[in-house]
Amino acid sequence: MSAFRNSNFDRRTALRAALGLAAAGGLAACGGNTGRSGSGGGAGLTQYFHAYGEAGTEQAIKKYAKAYKESNVTTQWITGSNFESKLFASLLTDKAPDCFEFHPQLQMIESGQVADLSDLINPVKDDFNPADIASHTVDGKIYGIRMIDDPQFFFYRKSLFEKAGVEVPQTLEELVEAAAKLTTDKVKGAYLGNTLHSIINPLIWSAGAQHLDDKNQIAYHTDAVVDGFKQLRKLFTSGDLLLDAPTESWDPASLNQGLTAMQWCGMWAMPVLLDTFGDDLGVFPFPKIGDAGKQSVYNGGWSMFVNAKGKNVDETKEYVKWLWIDQKEYQEDWALSYGFHIPPRTSLAQSAEKLKTGLPAEGVKLFNEFGHFDNIGWTQASITALEDVMANCVRKGGDPDKELTKADAKVNKELKKLFG
């Protein structure tokens, strides 16, 4: 993967690309290779986490950190929907965290922002899901430790499906038809999130496409993907889709409160929904699109990274190893006590009693059969480009092929930075 080495894609370029920031402005005052000022000499470490929706998560992370005796670890629990922008902005300053959770992105490796953690992971590499290892590996080096795997799929009310005479949709056309039959004066047929952003990746995979091909060229712009966006536009304008819900799709509240008959959400929400609906709750993958398509399950998940630009790299690596490699009790607690996530450690996944039966076991089965992982070459700017496609052609009625062509130009600009 020698193409991954591009000296022109420096730290500032990477983070500006991620944030969509202009070259000028407030960032000009930031030093190039600063770390965290005044953080050495036992002053402690700082870690960044986004605010999880499950009750008890913030307390759990702080409890783990407090149990670490070698250093004082402070947790910044970032609330709101702009975790990414706050994280990337902080990484350009001397207040940057020593470690932080995020998703594997090549731009952060290319810019030297995240540290090589191969020495931590290699001794236990065979105990990790191979796909998690592969999605964090560049030139044989592993960057980031997977903390949780988060499969996402549709949750649905079995009784409402039965009452409406609806079978579980196998294709996107069937999903649109099912939403129409399930809609009443009180309940909408489906909820895909207010922004619809969470279904962009599954739409691509279910259409038999990928974001990038093996040569790191655009592979998402296909006739089936175009058709998928057209079908979503039909659903969006049908009156059968829940719009302007109180919370985004990551929160199960819309299904839990009876606002919709089915909702795209993550496995993390399963305990809450099971408490409400019990055996009336079911799950199914994102339906296939076109003859070459296949149902898909998006594996989101979060990983821990060490800030290679910080002044406490070695200390931070020791802490990260202690928590996310050595402390399997905490790792299991984090994955299974505050919502259901699949532990990336094979030994923990196999011993997780909560995932062995019922709907959790079905979720694991869907994850194993239909799961897709993030592409490490897919940058924040590329993510935004496809979010614009969703907004412009599904919400506003633009032509999907033309909107994808506009996205192609933005994505190709990113690919040129990364791969030359």
XYZ file of C-alpha atoms in Angstrom:
420
model
C 0.000 0.000 0.000
C 2.750 2.427 -0.852
C 0.113 4.698 -2.386
C -1.018 5.457 1.155
C 2.148 7.468 1.695
C 1.501 11.030 0.509
C 3.692 13.672 2.109
C 1.535 16.486 0.692
C -1.411 15.441 2.852
C -0.215 17.044 6.071
C -1.910 17.415 9.424
C -3.577 20.726 8.653
C -4.795 19.570 5.242
C -6.271 16.444 6.804
C -8.122 18.251 9.537
C -9.323 21.093 7.312
C -10.618 18.502 4.891
C -12.401 16.780 7.745
C -13.960 19.987 8.982
C -14.537 21.651 5.628
C -12.656 24.697 6.917
C -11.148 27.399 4.756
C -7.382 27.642 4.531
C -7.406 31.030 6.207
C -8.987 32.112 9.449
C -8.540 31.313 13.106
C -6.490 28.182 12.507
C -3.593 30.249 11.216
C -2.488 30.977 14.760
C -2.096 27.314 15.697
C 1.390 25.861 15.893
C 2.300 22.953 13.653
C 3.513 20.145 15.907
C 2.258 21.232 19.292
C 1.007 18.806 21.876
C -0.887 19.457 25.033
C 0.829 22.220 26.937
C 1.675 21.524 30.543
C 0.488 17.936 30.349
C 3.717 16.191 31.260
C 5.198 15.489 34.645
C 2.300 13.460 35.926
C -0.302 16.145 35.231
C -2.580 13.487 33.824
C -4.182 12.418 30.563
C -7.319 13.557 28.756
C -9.662 11.403 26.694
C -12.550 12.469 24.425
C -15.812 10.546 24.078
C -19.016 11.472 22.292
C -22.124 11.419 24.483
C -23.664 7.973 24.189
C -27.438 7.826 24.504
C -27.536 4.853 26.854
C -27.920 5.649 30.551
C -24.829 4.967 32.638
C -22.250 5.208 29.860
C -20.582 8.421 31.032
C -20.350 7.104 34.570
C -18.889 3.816 33.318
C -16.113 5.445 31.287
C -15.175 7.681 34.204
C -15.234 4.681 36.562
C -12.788 2.786 34.343
C -10.494 5.812 34.143
C -10.557 6.292 37.915
C -9.484 2.670 38.392
C -6.270 3.351 36.459
C -3.614 4.058 39.085
C -0.680 5.105 36.901
C -2.096 8.475 35.883
C -5.032 10.794 36.471
C -7.301 10.408 33.425
C -9.827 13.153 32.727
C -12.797 12.477 30.436
C -14.305 15.091 28.145
C -17.852 13.885 27.427
C -18.843 15.778 24.273
C -22.595 16.367 24.005
C -24.538 17.472 20.953
C -24.355 16.396 17.331
C -21.016 18.028 16.499
C -18.575 15.670 18.206
C -16.474 15.373 15.036
C -16.037 19.117 14.576
C -15.145 19.650 18.246
C -12.663 16.793 18.150
C -10.930 17.929 14.985
C -10.849 21.550 16.114
C -9.242 20.532 19.397
C -6.592 18.476 17.598
C -5.310 21.695 16.039
C -4.652 23.263 19.432
C -2.500 22.720 22.512
C -5.642 21.509 24.326
C -5.891 18.370 22.215
C -6.835 15.112 23.974
C -4.214 12.429 24.570
C -6.588 9.773 23.259
C -10.022 9.866 21.692
C -12.670 7.662 20.182
C -13.413 7.891 16.478
C -13.599 5.803 13.311
C -10.586 4.656 11.253
C -9.800 7.267 8.591
C -6.704 7.222 6.429
C -6.360 11.005 6.461
C -5.588 10.912 10.184
C -2.918 8.273 9.635
C -1.413 10.092 6.649
C -1.174 13.328 8.613
C 0.594 11.608 11.500
C -2.245 12.466 13.858
C -2.766 8.981 15.296
C -0.128 6.661 16.711
C 0.771 3.181 15.516
C -0.642 0.755 18.106
C 0.641 -2.449 16.515
C 2.833 -3.237 19.511
C -0.248 -3.181 21.750
C -2.524 -5.206 19.518
C -0.255 -7.763 17.862
C 0.052 -10.008 20.962
C -3.767 -10.372 21.020
C -4.478 -9.753 17.336
C -5.942 -13.214 16.776
C -8.587 -12.507 19.433
C -10.043 -9.581 17.451
C -12.608 -9.733 14.677
C -10.429 -9.906 11.519
C -12.587 -7.271 9.816
C -11.915 -4.862 12.678
C -8.181 -5.442 12.363
C -8.282 -5.004 8.578
C -10.255 -1.754 8.778
C -7.579 -0.237 11.059
C -4.494 -1.490 9.199
C -2.288 0.479 6.781
C 1.050 -0.840 5.492
C 0.877 -3.648 8.020
C 0.536 -1.254 10.962
C -2.576 -1.125 13.145
C -3.951 2.265 14.161
C -6.683 2.288 16.767
C -8.254 -0.355 19.003
C -11.849 -1.308 18.314
C -13.954 -0.950 21.468
C -17.400 -1.999 20.207
C -19.042 -3.215 17.019
C -22.430 -1.612 16.385
C -24.600 -3.354 13.776
C -27.483 -1.248 12.490
C -30.706 -2.601 11.012
C -34.480 -2.141 10.997
C -36.449 -2.779 14.170
C -40.136 -3.482 13.592
C -43.377 -4.312 15.419
C -44.428 -7.848 14.444
C -48.043 -7.292 15.470
C -48.378 -4.197 13.285
C -46.919 -6.059 10.322
C -49.329 -8.936 10.881
C -52.330 -6.629 11.248
C -51.458 -4.861 7.981
C -50.739 -8.128 6.177
C -47.116 -7.108 5.576
C -44.185 -9.488 5.183
C -40.642 -8.487 6.119
C -39.350 -6.490 3.096
C -36.640 -8.160 1.031
C -36.238 -5.307 -1.486
C -36.404 -1.528 -1.223
C -39.545 -1.566 -3.389
C -41.172 -3.865 -0.855
C -40.093 -1.534 1.965
C -41.821 1.403 0.265
C -44.956 -0.698 -0.251
C -44.863 -1.954 3.341
C -44.581 1.597 4.711
C -47.751 2.535 2.812
C -49.716 -0.411 4.219
C -48.477 0.202 7.758
C -49.298 3.906 7.853
C -52.412 4.930 9.784
C -53.718 8.231 11.062
C -51.607 7.725 14.210
C -48.584 5.715 13.080
C -46.185 6.244 10.175
C -44.957 3.208 8.296
C -41.217 3.853 8.645
C -38.596 6.097 10.227
C -35.129 6.432 8.682
C -33.898 9.407 10.685
C -34.542 13.114 10.188
C -31.422 13.711 8.111
C -31.502 10.252 6.448
C -27.705 10.220 6.797
C -27.607 6.908 8.626
C -28.919 4.957 5.636
C -26.496 6.278 3.001
C -23.940 3.515 3.498
C -26.492 0.670 3.591
C -28.107 2.025 0.438
C -24.786 1.732 -1.400
C -24.054 -1.776 -0.143
C -27.595 -3.032 -0.669
C -27.323 -1.876 -4.283
C -24.340 -4.207 -4.733
C -21.875 -1.309 -4.781
C -18.981 -0.140 -2.631
C -17.714 3.320 -1.774
C -14.331 2.642 -3.393
C -12.972 -0.242 -5.457
C -9.704 -2.132 -4.909
C -7.834 0.627 -6.762
C -9.288 3.296 -4.463
C -11.489 4.704 -7.196
C -15.158 5.693 -6.932
C -17.428 2.652 -6.964
C -20.666 4.030 -5.477
C -21.970 5.796 -8.600
C -23.966 2.988 -10.227
C -27.394 2.687 -11.835
C -28.643 0.677 -8.861
C -27.537 3.365 -6.391
C -29.246 6.006 -8.534
C -32.402 3.892 -8.479
C -32.109 3.545 -4.723
C -32.122 7.314 -4.271
C -35.162 7.571 -6.578
C -37.045 5.034 -4.484
C -36.147 6.898 -1.308
C -37.500 10.090 -2.871
C -40.755 8.242 -3.549
C -40.906 7.156 0.092
C -39.984 10.633 1.322
C -42.891 12.244 -0.566
C -45.385 9.441 0.094
C -46.619 10.603 3.474
C -45.686 7.178 4.872
C -42.308 8.225 6.283
C -41.997 9.760 9.738
C -40.450 13.216 9.263
C -39.256 15.733 11.862
C -39.229 13.185 14.679
C -38.349 14.358 18.200
C -34.976 12.553 18.076
C -32.587 11.185 15.448
C -32.586 7.554 14.364
C -29.867 6.557 16.842
C -32.482 7.062 19.550
C -35.203 4.342 19.591
C -37.798 6.780 20.956
C -39.794 7.034 17.714
C -40.504 3.305 17.647
C -40.734 3.076 21.424
C -43.384 5.802 21.574
C -45.507 4.292 18.817
C -44.772 6.961 16.203
C -43.685 4.419 13.577
C -44.063 0.721 12.764
C -40.392 0.246 11.863
C -37.224 2.224 12.475
C -33.620 2.098 11.328
C -31.491 2.057 14.479
C -28.577 0.283 16.140
C -28.284 -2.856 18.219
C -27.442 -0.622 21.171
C -31.175 0.179 21.425
C -32.261 -3.445 21.699
C -32.541 -3.684 25.524
C -34.796 -0.612 25.729
C -37.015 -1.804 22.890
C -37.215 -5.339 24.254
C -38.326 -3.942 27.607
C -41.212 -2.237 25.821
C -42.226 -4.762 23.170
C -40.786 -8.132 24.198
C -41.552 -10.821 21.619
C -43.380 -8.294 19.439
C -40.030 -6.861 18.338
C -38.161 -8.059 15.245
C -35.156 -6.998 13.167
C -34.207 -7.199 9.483
C -31.369 -5.851 7.293
C -31.558 -2.953 4.861
C -33.344 -4.484 1.852
C -31.578 -5.149 -1.414
C -31.740 -2.806 -4.393
C -31.654 -4.166 -7.938
C -30.841 -7.622 -9.236
C -27.176 -7.435 -8.172
C -27.990 -6.121 -4.730
C -27.844 -7.863 -1.387
C -29.267 -7.008 2.006
C -26.827 -5.115 4.208
C -26.109 -4.310 7.843
C -23.926 -1.322 8.648
C -21.360 -1.956 11.351
C -20.638 1.418 12.878
C -18.793 0.981 16.128
C -16.145 3.107 17.811
C -12.394 2.777 18.235
C -9.824 4.313 20.568
C -6.931 6.279 19.058
C -3.810 7.790 20.588
C -2.905 11.348 19.635
C 0.567 11.018 18.102
C 0.994 14.818 18.304
C 0.539 14.854 22.073
C 3.295 15.061 24.681
C 2.239 11.908 26.523
C 2.221 9.319 23.761
C 3.952 6.544 25.695
C 1.909 7.148 28.854
C -1.275 7.255 26.812
C -0.460 4.015 25.038
C 0.044 2.359 28.417
C -3.389 3.568 29.556
C -5.090 2.528 26.326
C -3.479 -0.905 26.520
C -4.524 -1.269 30.148
C -8.175 -0.452 29.454
C -8.871 -1.762 25.941
C -6.492 -4.748 25.846
C -5.933 -5.945 29.421
C -9.204 -5.160 31.237
C -11.578 -7.634 29.601
C -14.062 -7.199 32.455
C -14.437 -3.514 31.611
C -14.552 -4.259 27.881
C -17.426 -6.687 28.402
C -19.182 -4.239 30.709
C -18.869 -1.470 28.118
C -20.264 -3.659 25.329
C -23.162 -5.273 27.149
C -24.269 -3.381 30.253
C -25.570 -0.106 28.780
C -27.129 -1.288 25.549
C -26.122 -4.185 23.319
C -22.932 -3.972 21.286
C -20.878 -6.855 19.924
C -17.458 -7.106 21.598
C -14.722 -6.981 18.929
C -12.738 -9.472 21.010
C -13.738 -12.914 19.739
C -13.372 -14.509 23.164
C -15.741 -11.952 24.705
C -18.238 -12.198 21.857
C -18.362 -15.967 22.196
C -18.829 -15.878 25.967
C -21.434 -13.080 25.971
C -24.524 -14.818 27.370
C -26.747 -11.824 26.608
C -26.105 -12.259 22.872
C -26.638 -16.008 22.628
C -30.428 -16.269 22.455
C -33.507 -14.468 21.184
C -33.375 -11.201 19.276
C -29.766 -10.386 20.310
C -28.649 -13.650 18.723
C -30.584 -12.721 15.578
C -28.777 -9.371 15.535
C -25.400 -11.108 15.766
C -26.438 -13.458 12.948
C -27.360 -10.524 10.700
C -24.065 -8.828 11.583
C -22.089 -11.921 10.593
C -24.037 -12.540 7.382
C -24.628 -9.052 6.025
C -22.210 -6.775 7.921
C -20.132 -4.065 6.237
C -17.355 -1.987 7.790
C -16.199 1.573 7.119
C -13.625 2.085 4.375
C -10.502 3.648 5.870
C -10.015 5.768 2.724
C -13.417 7.411 3.096
C -12.853 10.891 4.556
C -15.131 13.325 6.354
C -15.333 15.418 3.180
C -16.422 12.334 1.213
C -19.027 11.582 3.859
C -20.343 15.130 3.549
C -20.446 14.874 -0.256
C -22.885 11.970 -0.107
C -24.892 13.610 2.653
C -25.373 16.477 0.198
C -26.631 13.982 -2.398
C -29.192 12.678 0.077
C -30.341 16.185 0.907
C -30.499 17.416 -2.677
C -32.158 14.464 -4.405
C -34.282 12.848 -1.691
C -35.348 15.849 0.359
C -35.324 18.417 -2.467
C -36.126 16.279 -5.523
C -32.937 16.761 -7.525
C -31.718 14.254 -10.114
C -29.680 11.542 -8.316
C -27.331 10.926 -11.232
C -26.464 14.611 -11.490
C -26.090 14.954 -7.727
C -23.804 11.916 -7.602
C -21.709 13.452 -10.387
C -21.282 16.570 -8.245
C -20.233 14.348 -5.346
C -17.763 12.523 -7.617
C -15.767 15.727 -8.109
C -15.496 16.298 -4.344
C -14.622 12.685 -3.589
C -12.028 12.535 -6.377
C -10.388 15.610 -4.885
C -10.086 13.741 -1.579
C -8.791 10.597 -3.268
C -6.133 12.601 -5.079
C -4.913 13.970 -1.754
C -4.732 10.511 -0.246
C -3.541 8.385 -3.153
C -2.041 10.779 -5.685
